[in-house]
Amino acid sequence: METQAHLTANSNRQNNSRPEANFPPSLWGCSFASFSFPQTEFEWYTRQVQVLKENVKDMLMASTKDPVEHIEFINQLCRLGVSYHFDDEIENSLKEIFADLPNLLEKHDFDLYTVSLFRVLRQHGFKMPCVVFDKFKDTNGEFKKTIINDVKGILGLYEASFLSVHGQQVLDEALVFTKANLDSSAMQSSPRLADHIRNALIRPFHKGVPRIEARKYISFYEEDESRIDILLKFAKIDFNRVQLLHRQELSILSKWSNDLNFAEEFPYARDRIVEIYFWANGVHCEPQYAFSRMMVTKYTKIVSLVDDTYDAYASFEEIQHFTNAIERCSMNAIDQLPADYMKVLYRALLNLFNQTENDMGKQGRSYASYYVKEAFKELVRGYHAEAEWADKCHVPTFDEYVGNGLATSAYGVIMAASFLGMEEVAGGEEYEWLKDEQKRGDCASGTVECYMKQYDASEKKAIEEIQKMDVNAWKDINEDCMRPTNAPMLLLQHFVNLIRVTDVIYGNDDDAYTIPSSLKDYVTLLYIEQVPLYEFVTRRYYMYCKWCRIRTLSSWWNSLLMYCNKTSSDS
């Protein structure tokens, strides 16, 4: 990336000096590395989830009697972050609903909110026609003023508009119409609904990171008078159970980073293992993808070190040697590296490659390690190109920058590493598809400076055009996720999640990876603070503690588990 650190490093290269490291330190220190997994608590959560899952599954199947009720129930499962428990049931149900859709639309005069639930079908790859929204337009082709007071419907239409593909003008118009009216609706709504609307205006559900969206929605749903208490309880306990697994993974990765002494070996680099895990977790947060998260985090950590080495520390001559060594990917090449710190970094990368080869060999998927290695080589070639531009004081054209950005985005490495833990759907054919996607992909973002240079445009014009590219890129993404797809839907969903979490980190001209303070609340929300479970037993539990003469915090948790199990069995 053409960062300030990159430009500073270039200035220092001209006078043969090393730049001073000026990145903010880690916000977390060793706080996650010291985490001790609470086995008793986890086992209690697991038992509760098993019981509640069956109850919710029964409710899901019972709702099939009414298609509208059923799709709304599926919507709630998705919003609360527990739909992964029922993937097969949801897939089969949506297939049936989509097949019967013409009949449903003909027989029923659905309201705006119900029609807007077409978002659920589109999010699962079913291309529901957007002409269903024409009924809410007047004779002049504009949305009717009478629907403005339907806040729930307007919000639903707004969310649905982000599932647009090219040529669907009605959804483009819906976005403009709803956005203008939701601003005023928020001011006239209850504090609970107003916060929900403002959150949607900042980041609609379709563009949100699933785990973050689920945590926020749990709090919103809890205050819904029409909530289903069993569903809410299931979502809360499942969130806390999975959070413990995530904290355990983060602890293991923090220890891995500490054991390799990265912070001391590379003091010029960003120390961001927690933020990198946040990135990996944003791609796939479900428990079964733990290995994918671990590998994505490890590879992205090495990517970050190489990026900072090229951008902010190494001389161009050192960069050339390191790039050549990466092309060889052999321990025999380590002697050609001119600096000890580069040897440490190179050895860490080769060890990770070797670990990958061993793990994939055990699975009978040795080819997977080859694709990861090739993706890393492509990334480093892109970093080398940026370093060469800086060395020659060359401002690339926009097309040059975007073309190289396909490599330096690190999407190729991240997704190749992600596929390592998805043996059921990511075979050699899928890795070939990933490689082709990298070649043909669109990179909607780029420096305003590069655009201004190539097209002789003003800064304002450049920003407007890049924003249009971003809108069009999302329409391309939505189209690629409509059935029939060129790759398994699961892989496409993870690819979209990578785009979502990257936008959280780098959106709005922010760089929350370099300056991580803006991610602190998200990290706290997802990996530190549990969802409160027992407000409803506060008074009764206080009396129980008093009766049992519980005085110390050390006995608090076990007593609470006993109390909750007792009250559960009594009911």
Coordinates of C-alpha atoms in Angstrom, one line a residue:
M1 CA 0.0 0.0 0.0
E2 CA 1.1 3.5 -0.7
T3 CA 1.1 4.5 3.0
Q4 CA 2.8 7.4 4.8
A5 CA 5.2 4.8 6.3
H6 CA 6.0 3.8 2.7
L7 CA 6.8 7.3 1.7
T8 CA 8.8 7.9 4.8
A9 CA 10.8 4.8 4.2
N10 CA 11.5 5.9 0.7
S11 CA 12.9 9.2 2.0
N12 CA 15.1 7.4 4.4
R13 CA 16.3 5.0 1.7
Q14 CA 17.6 8.0 -0.3
N15 CA 20.0 8.9 2.6
N16 CA 20.7 5.3 3.5
S17 CA 19.2 5.4 7.0
R18 CA 16.7 3.2 8.7
P19 CA 13.3 4.7 9.5
E20 CA 12.2 4.9 13.1
A21 CA 9.3 2.7 14.1
N22 CA 6.3 4.9 14.9
F23 CA 3.4 2.5 14.9
P24 CA 1.2 2.5 18.0
P25 CA 2.0 -0.5 20.3
S26 CA -0.4 -3.4 20.8
L27 CA -3.5 -2.5 22.8
W28 CA -3.7 -5.9 24.4
G29 CA -0.2 -7.0 25.6
C30 CA -0.4 -10.5 27.0
S31 CA -4.0 -10.3 28.1
F32 CA -5.2 -13.0 25.7
A33 CA -2.2 -15.2 26.0
S34 CA -2.9 -15.7 29.8
F35 CA -6.4 -16.9 29.2
S36 CA -7.3 -20.1 31.1
F37 CA -10.1 -22.1 29.4
P38 CA -13.1 -22.5 31.8
Q39 CA -14.0 -26.2 31.1
T40 CA -16.9 -26.4 33.5
E41 CA -18.5 -23.2 32.1
F42 CA -18.0 -24.5 28.6
E43 CA -19.6 -27.8 29.3
W44 CA -22.6 -26.2 30.9
Y45 CA -23.1 -24.0 27.8
T46 CA -22.7 -27.0 25.5
R47 CA -25.4 -29.0 27.4
Q48 CA -27.8 -26.0 27.2
V49 CA -27.1 -25.5 23.5
Q50 CA -27.9 -29.1 22.8
V51 CA -31.2 -28.9 24.5
L52 CA -32.3 -25.5 23.2
K53 CA -31.2 -26.4 19.6
E54 CA -33.8 -29.2 19.5
N55 CA -36.5 -26.8 20.8
V56 CA -35.6 -24.2 18.2
K57 CA -35.5 -26.8 15.5
D58 CA -39.0 -27.9 16.4
M59 CA -40.1 -24.3 16.2
L60 CA -38.4 -23.9 12.8
M61 CA -40.1 -26.9 11.3
A62 CA -43.5 -26.0 12.9
S63 CA -43.3 -22.6 11.2
T64 CA -43.3 -24.2 7.7
K65 CA -47.1 -24.2 7.8
D66 CA -47.0 -20.5 7.0
P67 CA -44.4 -19.5 4.4
V68 CA -44.3 -15.9 5.7
E69 CA -43.9 -17.0 9.3
H70 CA -41.3 -19.5 8.2
I71 CA -39.1 -17.1 6.2
E72 CA -39.3 -14.6 9.1
F73 CA -38.1 -17.3 11.5
I74 CA -35.2 -18.0 9.2
N75 CA -34.5 -14.3 9.1
Q76 CA -34.3 -14.2 12.9
L77 CA -32.0 -17.2 13.0
C78 CA -29.7 -15.4 10.6
R79 CA -29.8 -12.1 12.4
L80 CA -29.1 -13.8 15.8
G81 CA -26.1 -15.7 14.4
V82 CA -27.5 -19.2 15.0
S83 CA -28.6 -20.2 11.5
Y84 CA -25.4 -22.3 11.1
H85 CA -27.0 -24.9 13.3
F86 CA -29.8 -25.5 10.7
D87 CA -28.0 -25.1 7.4
D88 CA -29.6 -28.1 5.8
E89 CA -33.1 -27.3 7.0
I90 CA -32.9 -23.7 5.8
E91 CA -31.5 -24.7 2.4
N92 CA -34.3 -27.2 1.8
S93 CA -37.0 -24.7 3.0
L94 CA -35.8 -21.8 0.9
K95 CA -35.6 -24.1 -2.2
E96 CA -39.3 -25.0 -1.6
I97 CA -40.3 -21.4 -1.0
F98 CA -38.5 -20.1 -4.1
A99 CA -40.0 -22.8 -6.3
D100 CA -43.5 -21.9 -5.0
L101 CA -42.9 -18.1 -5.1
P102 CA -45.0 -17.2 -8.2
N103 CA -48.0 -19.0 -6.6
L104 CA -47.4 -17.2 -3.2
L105 CA -47.2 -13.8 -4.8
E106 CA -50.3 -14.4 -6.9
K107 CA -52.4 -15.5 -4.0
H108 CA -51.3 -13.0 -1.3
D109 CA -51.1 -9.2 -1.2
F110 CA -48.0 -9.0 1.0
D111 CA -47.1 -5.8 2.8
L112 CA -43.8 -4.0 2.3
Y113 CA -42.0 -5.6 5.2
T114 CA -42.9 -9.1 4.1
V115 CA -41.9 -8.5 0.5
S116 CA -38.6 -7.0 1.7
L117 CA -37.8 -10.4 3.2
F118 CA -36.8 -11.3 -0.3
R119 CA -33.4 -10.3 1.1
V120 CA -33.3 -13.7 2.9
L121 CA -33.7 -15.5 -0.4
R122 CA -31.1 -13.4 -2.2
Q123 CA -28.6 -13.8 0.6
H124 CA -28.9 -17.5 0.1
G125 CA -28.4 -17.2 -3.6
F126 CA -32.0 -17.4 -4.8
K127 CA -32.5 -14.6 -7.3
M128 CA -36.0 -13.4 -6.3
P129 CA -37.2 -10.9 -8.9
C130 CA -37.2 -7.3 -7.7
V131 CA -40.4 -6.4 -9.7
V132 CA -42.2 -7.4 -6.5
F133 CA -41.5 -3.9 -5.3
D134 CA -43.3 -2.2 -8.3
K135 CA -46.6 -2.5 -6.4
F136 CA -45.3 0.1 -3.9
K137 CA -44.8 2.7 -6.7
D138 CA -47.3 5.3 -7.9
T139 CA -48.3 6.1 -11.5
N140 CA -45.3 8.4 -11.8
G141 CA -42.9 5.6 -11.1
E142 CA -42.0 6.9 -7.6
F143 CA -42.4 5.1 -4.3
K144 CA -45.7 6.0 -2.7
K145 CA -45.7 8.6 0.1
T146 CA -48.1 6.4 2.0
I147 CA -45.4 3.9 2.9
I148 CA -43.2 6.5 4.6
N149 CA -44.9 5.9 8.0
D150 CA -44.3 2.2 7.7
V151 CA -40.9 2.3 9.5
K152 CA -40.5 -1.4 9.7
G153 CA -41.3 -1.8 6.0
I154 CA -39.0 1.1 5.0
L155 CA -36.1 -0.4 7.0
G156 CA -36.7 -3.7 5.4
L157 CA -36.7 -2.2 1.9
Y158 CA -33.5 -0.3 2.7
E159 CA -31.8 -3.6 3.8
A160 CA -33.1 -5.4 0.7
S161 CA -31.7 -2.7 -1.7
F162 CA -28.2 -3.8 -0.9
L163 CA -28.8 -7.1 -2.6
S164 CA -29.1 -5.3 -6.0
V165 CA -27.4 -6.5 -9.1
H166 CA -26.7 -4.5 -12.4
G167 CA -29.8 -3.3 -14.2
Q168 CA -32.2 -3.3 -11.3
Q169 CA -33.1 0.3 -11.1
V170 CA -36.0 -0.2 -8.7
L171 CA -33.5 -1.2 -6.0
D172 CA -31.3 1.7 -6.7
E173 CA -34.3 4.0 -6.3
A174 CA -35.3 2.2 -3.2
L175 CA -32.0 2.9 -1.6
V176 CA -32.2 6.6 -2.3
F177 CA -35.9 6.8 -1.1
T178 CA -35.4 4.8 2.1
K179 CA -32.2 6.4 3.1
A180 CA -33.8 9.9 2.9
N181 CA -36.8 8.8 5.0
L182 CA -35.0 6.7 7.6
D183 CA -33.0 9.7 8.8
S184 CA -36.2 11.4 9.9
S185 CA -37.7 8.1 11.1
A186 CA -34.9 7.6 13.5
M187 CA -35.5 11.0 15.1
Q188 CA -39.2 10.1 15.7
S189 CA -38.7 6.5 16.9
S190 CA -38.1 5.0 20.3
P191 CA -34.4 5.0 21.5
R192 CA -34.2 1.3 20.8
L193 CA -35.5 1.5 17.2
A194 CA -33.6 4.7 16.6
D195 CA -30.3 3.0 17.5
H196 CA -31.2 0.1 15.2
I197 CA -32.0 2.4 12.3
R198 CA -28.7 4.4 12.8
N199 CA -26.7 1.2 12.9
A200 CA -28.3 0.1 9.7
L201 CA -27.6 3.4 8.0
I202 CA -23.9 3.2 9.0
R203 CA -23.6 -0.4 8.0
P204 CA -26.5 -2.4 6.5
F205 CA -26.8 -6.1 7.5
H206 CA -25.7 -7.3 4.1
K207 CA -22.4 -5.5 4.4
G208 CA -21.9 -6.2 8.1
V209 CA -19.5 -8.8 9.7
P210 CA -21.9 -11.6 10.8
R211 CA -20.5 -12.0 14.3
I212 CA -20.7 -8.3 15.0
E213 CA -24.2 -8.0 13.6
A214 CA -25.4 -11.0 15.6
R215 CA -24.1 -9.5 18.9
K216 CA -25.8 -6.2 18.2
Y217 CA -29.0 -7.8 17.1
I218 CA -29.2 -10.0 20.3
S219 CA -29.4 -6.8 22.3
F220 CA -32.0 -5.3 20.0
Y221 CA -34.1 -8.5 19.9
E222 CA -34.0 -8.8 23.7
E223 CA -36.1 -5.6 23.9
D224 CA -38.6 -6.7 21.3
E225 CA -42.0 -7.3 22.9
S226 CA -42.8 -10.0 20.4
R227 CA -39.5 -11.9 20.9
I228 CA -39.4 -15.7 21.3
D229 CA -37.7 -16.2 24.7
I230 CA -36.4 -19.7 23.9
L231 CA -34.8 -18.4 20.7
L232 CA -33.2 -15.4 22.5
K233 CA -31.9 -17.7 25.2
F234 CA -30.4 -20.1 22.6
A235 CA -28.7 -17.2 20.8
K236 CA -27.2 -15.8 24.0
I237 CA -25.9 -19.1 25.3
D238 CA -24.6 -20.1 21.9
F239 CA -22.8 -16.8 21.5
N240 CA -21.1 -17.2 24.9
R241 CA -20.1 -20.8 24.2
V242 CA -18.5 -19.9 20.8
Q243 CA -16.9 -16.9 22.4
L244 CA -15.0 -19.2 24.8
L245 CA -13.7 -21.2 21.8
H246 CA -12.6 -17.9 20.1
R247 CA -10.8 -16.8 23.2
Q248 CA -9.0 -20.1 23.4
E249 CA -7.9 -19.8 19.8
L250 CA -6.8 -16.2 20.4
S251 CA -4.8 -17.4 23.4
I252 CA -3.0 -20.1 21.4
L253 CA -2.2 -17.7 18.6
S254 CA -0.9 -15.0 21.0
K255 CA 1.4 -17.6 22.6
W256 CA 2.6 -18.6 19.1
S257 CA 3.4 -15.0 18.3
N258 CA 5.1 -14.5 21.6
D259 CA 7.1 -17.8 21.3
L260 CA 8.5 -16.6 17.9
N261 CA 9.4 -13.3 19.6
F262 CA 8.0 -11.3 16.7
A263 CA 7.6 -8.1 18.7
E264 CA 11.3 -8.0 19.6
E265 CA 12.7 -9.4 16.4
F266 CA 10.7 -6.8 14.3
P267 CA 10.3 -3.7 16.5
Y268 CA 9.6 -1.6 13.4
A269 CA 6.4 -3.7 12.5
R270 CA 2.9 -3.5 13.7
D271 CA 2.1 -5.8 16.6
R272 CA -1.4 -6.8 15.8
I273 CA -2.1 -10.5 16.4
V274 CA -5.5 -9.7 18.1
E275 CA -6.6 -7.5 15.2
I276 CA -5.4 -10.2 12.7
Y277 CA -7.5 -12.8 14.5
F278 CA -10.5 -10.4 14.3
W279 CA -9.9 -10.3 10.6
A280 CA -9.8 -14.1 10.3
N281 CA -12.8 -14.5 12.6
G282 CA -14.7 -12.2 10.4
V283 CA -14.3 -14.5 7.4
H284 CA -15.7 -17.5 9.3
C285 CA -16.8 -17.5 12.9
E286 CA -18.5 -20.9 13.2
P287 CA -16.8 -23.4 15.6
Q288 CA -16.1 -26.0 12.8
Y289 CA -13.7 -23.6 11.0
A290 CA -11.2 -23.3 13.9
F291 CA -8.3 -24.7 11.8
S292 CA -9.1 -22.2 9.0
R293 CA -9.0 -19.3 11.5
M294 CA -5.7 -20.4 12.9
M295 CA -4.0 -20.8 9.6
V296 CA -5.4 -17.5 8.2
T297 CA -4.2 -15.7 11.3
K298 CA -0.7 -17.2 11.1
Y299 CA -0.3 -16.5 7.4
T300 CA -1.7 -13.0 7.7
K301 CA 0.7 -12.3 10.6
I302 CA 3.6 -13.2 8.3
V303 CA 2.0 -11.1 5.5
S304 CA 1.9 -8.1 7.8
L305 CA 5.6 -8.5 8.8
V306 CA 6.6 -8.7 5.1
D307 CA 4.4 -5.7 4.3
D308 CA 6.0 -3.6 7.0
T309 CA 9.4 -4.8 6.1
Y310 CA 9.0 -3.7 2.5
D311 CA 7.0 -0.5 3.3
A312 CA 8.8 0.9 6.3
Y313 CA 12.2 -0.6 6.9
A314 CA 14.2 -2.6 4.3
S315 CA 16.4 -1.0 1.7
F316 CA 15.4 -1.6 -1.9
E317 CA 18.5 -3.9 -2.3
E318 CA 17.4 -6.0 0.7
I319 CA 13.9 -6.2 -0.8
Q320 CA 15.2 -7.5 -4.0
H321 CA 17.1 -10.2 -2.2
F322 CA 14.1 -11.2 -0.1
T323 CA 11.8 -11.3 -3.1
N324 CA 14.3 -13.7 -4.9
A325 CA 14.4 -15.9 -1.9
I326 CA 10.6 -16.1 -1.7
E327 CA 10.6 -17.2 -5.4
R328 CA 12.9 -20.1 -4.4
C329 CA 11.1 -21.0 -1.2
S330 CA 14.1 -23.1 0.0
M331 CA 16.2 -23.0 3.2
N332 CA 19.2 -23.0 0.9
A333 CA 18.3 -19.4 -0.1
I334 CA 18.6 -18.1 3.4
D335 CA 22.3 -17.4 2.9
Q336 CA 21.6 -14.9 0.1
L337 CA 19.7 -12.6 2.5
P338 CA 21.8 -9.7 3.6
A339 CA 20.4 -9.0 7.0
D340 CA 19.7 -11.2 10.1
Y341 CA 16.2 -9.9 10.7
M342 CA 15.3 -11.0 7.1
K343 CA 16.6 -14.5 7.9
V344 CA 14.4 -14.7 10.9
L345 CA 11.4 -13.7 8.9
Y346 CA 12.2 -16.0 6.0
R347 CA 12.7 -18.9 8.4
A348 CA 9.4 -18.3 10.1
L349 CA 7.6 -18.3 6.7
L350 CA 9.3 -21.5 5.6
N351 CA 8.4 -23.2 8.9
L352 CA 4.8 -22.2 8.3
F353 CA 4.9 -23.6 4.8
N354 CA 6.4 -26.9 6.2
Q355 CA 3.6 -27.1 8.8
T356 CA 1.0 -26.6 6.1
E357 CA 2.6 -29.3 3.9
N358 CA 2.6 -31.8 6.9
D359 CA -1.0 -31.0 7.8
M360 CA -2.3 -31.2 4.3
G361 CA -0.3 -34.4 3.6
K362 CA -2.2 -36.1 6.5
Q363 CA -5.5 -35.1 4.8
G364 CA -4.4 -36.3 1.4
R365 CA -4.5 -32.7 0.1
S366 CA -0.8 -31.9 -0.5
Y367 CA -1.8 -29.7 -3.5
A368 CA -3.3 -27.2 -1.0
S369 CA 0.1 -26.2 0.3
Y370 CA 1.3 -25.5 -3.2
Y371 CA -1.5 -23.0 -3.9
V372 CA -0.8 -21.2 -0.6
K373 CA 2.8 -20.9 -1.5
E374 CA 2.1 -19.6 -5.0
A375 CA -0.4 -17.1 -3.6
F376 CA 2.3 -15.8 -1.2
K377 CA 4.8 -15.5 -4.1
E378 CA 2.3 -13.4 -6.0
L379 CA 1.7 -11.2 -3.0
V380 CA 5.4 -10.5 -2.6
R381 CA 5.8 -9.7 -6.3
G382 CA 3.2 -7.1 -5.7
Y383 CA 5.0 -5.7 -2.7
H384 CA 8.2 -5.6 -4.7
A385 CA 6.5 -3.6 -7.4
E386 CA 5.3 -1.0 -4.8
A387 CA 8.8 -0.8 -3.4
E388 CA 10.2 -0.2 -6.9
W389 CA 7.8 2.6 -7.4
A390 CA 8.9 4.2 -4.1
D391 CA 12.5 3.7 -4.9
K392 CA 12.1 5.5 -8.3
C393 CA 9.7 8.1 -6.8
H394 CA 7.1 6.9 -9.3
V395 CA 3.4 7.7 -8.8
P396 CA 1.7 4.8 -10.7
T397 CA -1.4 5.3 -12.9
F398 CA -4.7 4.3 -11.4
D399 CA -4.8 1.2 -13.7
E400 CA -1.3 0.2 -12.5
Y401 CA -2.2 0.7 -8.9
V402 CA -5.4 -1.3 -9.2
G403 CA -3.8 -4.1 -11.2
N404 CA -1.1 -4.5 -8.6
G405 CA -3.6 -4.1 -5.8
L406 CA -5.2 -7.4 -6.7
A407 CA -2.1 -9.1 -5.4
T408 CA -1.2 -6.7 -2.5
S409 CA -4.7 -6.9 -1.1
A410 CA -3.6 -10.3 0.3
Y411 CA -7.0 -11.7 -0.5
G412 CA -5.3 -14.5 -2.4
V413 CA -3.2 -15.6 0.5
I414 CA -6.0 -15.2 3.0
M415 CA -8.5 -17.3 1.0
A416 CA -5.9 -19.9 0.1
A417 CA -5.1 -20.3 3.8
S418 CA -8.8 -20.3 4.6
F419 CA -9.4 -23.2 2.2
L420 CA -6.9 -25.3 4.2
G421 CA -9.6 -26.0 6.9
M422 CA -12.4 -26.7 4.4
E423 CA -11.5 -30.0 3.0
E424 CA -15.2 -31.0 2.4
V425 CA -15.7 -28.3 -0.2
A426 CA -12.2 -26.9 -1.2
G427 CA -10.5 -29.3 -3.5
G428 CA -8.0 -28.7 -6.3
E429 CA -10.8 -27.5 -8.6
E430 CA -11.8 -24.8 -6.1
Y431 CA -8.1 -23.7 -5.7
E432 CA -7.9 -23.3 -9.5
W433 CA -11.1 -21.2 -9.3
L434 CA -9.6 -19.0 -6.6
K435 CA -6.4 -18.5 -8.7
D436 CA -8.6 -17.5 -11.7
E437 CA -10.6 -15.1 -9.6
Q438 CA -7.5 -13.3 -8.5
K439 CA -6.6 -12.7 -12.2
R440 CA -10.0 -11.4 -13.3
G441 CA -11.0 -9.7 -10.0
D442 CA -12.1 -6.1 -9.6
C443 CA -10.3 -3.8 -7.2
A444 CA -12.7 -1.0 -6.5
S445 CA -10.4 0.9 -4.3
G446 CA -7.3 2.8 -5.1
T447 CA -5.5 6.0 -4.2
V448 CA -7.2 9.2 -5.2
E449 CA -3.8 10.6 -6.2
C450 CA -3.3 7.9 -8.8
Y451 CA -6.8 8.4 -10.3
M452 CA -6.3 12.2 -10.5
K453 CA -3.0 11.7 -12.3
Q454 CA -4.2 9.2 -14.9
Y455 CA -7.5 11.0 -15.7
D456 CA -6.5 14.6 -14.9
A457 CA -9.4 14.8 -12.5
S458 CA -10.1 16.9 -9.4
E459 CA -9.9 15.3 -6.0
K460 CA -13.7 15.5 -5.7
K461 CA -14.3 13.8 -9.0
A462 CA -11.8 11.1 -8.2
I463 CA -13.5 10.3 -5.0
E464 CA -16.9 10.2 -6.7
E465 CA -15.7 7.8 -9.4
I466 CA -14.0 5.5 -6.9
Q467 CA -17.2 5.4 -4.8
K468 CA -19.1 4.4 -8.0
M469 CA -16.6 1.6 -8.6
D470 CA -17.3 0.4 -5.0
V471 CA -21.1 0.3 -5.7
N472 CA -20.6 -1.6 -8.9
A473 CA -18.2 -4.0 -7.3
W474 CA -20.9 -5.0 -4.7
K475 CA -23.3 -5.6 -7.6
D476 CA -20.8 -7.9 -9.2
I477 CA -20.4 -9.7 -5.9
N478 CA -24.2 -10.1 -5.5
E479 CA -24.5 -11.4 -9.1
D480 CA -21.7 -13.9 -8.6
C481 CA -23.5 -15.3 -5.5
M482 CA -26.7 -16.0 -7.3
R483 CA -27.4 -19.5 -8.3
P484 CA -26.1 -21.3 -10.3
T485 CA -22.7 -20.3 -8.9
N486 CA -19.2 -21.1 -10.3
A487 CA -18.0 -22.2 -6.8
P488 CA -19.6 -23.8 -3.7
M489 CA -21.9 -21.3 -2.0
L490 CA -20.0 -21.8 1.3
L491 CA -16.7 -20.6 -0.3
L492 CA -18.5 -17.6 -1.9
Q493 CA -20.0 -16.6 1.5
H494 CA -16.6 -16.6 3.1
F495 CA -15.2 -14.5 0.3
V496 CA -17.9 -12.0 0.9
N497 CA -17.2 -12.1 4.6
L498 CA -13.6 -11.2 3.9
I499 CA -14.7 -8.2 2.0
R500 CA -17.1 -7.2 4.8
V501 CA -14.5 -7.4 7.6
T502 CA -11.9 -5.6 5.4
D503 CA -14.3 -2.8 4.9
V504 CA -14.8 -2.5 8.7
I505 CA -11.0 -2.2 9.1
Y506 CA -10.3 0.1 6.1
G507 CA -13.7 1.7 5.4
N508 CA -14.4 5.4 5.6
D509 CA -10.8 6.3 4.8
D510 CA -9.8 4.6 8.1
D511 CA -6.9 2.3 8.7
A512 CA -7.9 0.5 11.9
Y513 CA -5.2 -2.1 11.5
T514 CA -2.4 0.5 11.8
I515 CA -4.4 2.7 14.4
P516 CA -6.4 -0.1 16.1
S517 CA -8.2 2.0 18.7
S518 CA -11.3 2.0 16.6
L519 CA -11.4 -1.8 16.7
K520 CA -11.1 -1.9 20.5
D521 CA -14.8 -1.9 21.1
Y522 CA -15.4 -4.7 18.6
V523 CA -12.7 -6.8 20.1
T524 CA -14.1 -6.2 23.6
L525 CA -17.6 -7.0 22.3
L526 CA -16.7 -10.3 20.6
Y527 CA -13.9 -11.7 22.8
I528 CA -14.1 -10.2 26.3
E529 CA -17.6 -9.3 27.3
Q530 CA -20.1 -12.1 27.6
V531 CA -23.8 -11.7 26.8
P532 CA -25.6 -11.3 30.1
L533 CA -27.8 -14.3 30.8
Y534 CA -29.3 -14.1 34.2
E535 CA -31.0 -10.8 34.7
F536 CA -34.3 -12.6 35.3
V537 CA -33.0 -14.5 38.3
T538 CA -31.2 -11.7 40.0
R539 CA -33.5 -11.4 43.0
R540 CA -34.2 -15.1 43.4
Y541 CA -30.5 -15.9 43.0
Y542 CA -29.5 -13.3 45.6
M543 CA -31.8 -15.0 48.1
Y544 CA -30.4 -18.4 47.1
C545 CA -26.8 -17.2 47.7
K546 CA -27.8 -15.8 51.1
W547 CA -29.5 -19.0 52.1
C548 CA -26.4 -21.1 51.0
R549 CA -24.1 -18.6 52.8
I550 CA -22.1 -18.0 49.6
R551 CA -19.5 -15.4 50.4
T552 CA -16.6 -15.7 48.0
L553 CA -16.3 -15.0 44.3
S554 CA -14.5 -18.3 43.8
S555 CA -17.7 -20.3 44.5
W556 CA -20.0 -17.9 42.6
W557 CA -19.9 -19.5 39.2
N558 CA -20.4 -23.1 40.3
S559 CA -23.2 -22.0 42.6
L560 CA -24.9 -20.2 39.7
L561 CA -24.7 -23.2 37.5
M562 CA -26.2 -25.3 40.2
Y563 CA -29.0 -22.8 40.7
C564 CA -29.8 -22.5 37.0
N565 CA -29.8 -26.2 36.6
K566 CA -32.1 -26.5 39.6
T567 CA -34.5 -23.9 38.4
S568 CA -34.4 -25.4 34.9
S569 CA -35.3 -28.9 36.2
D570 CA -38.0 -27.4 38.5
S571 CA -39.7 -25.8 35.5

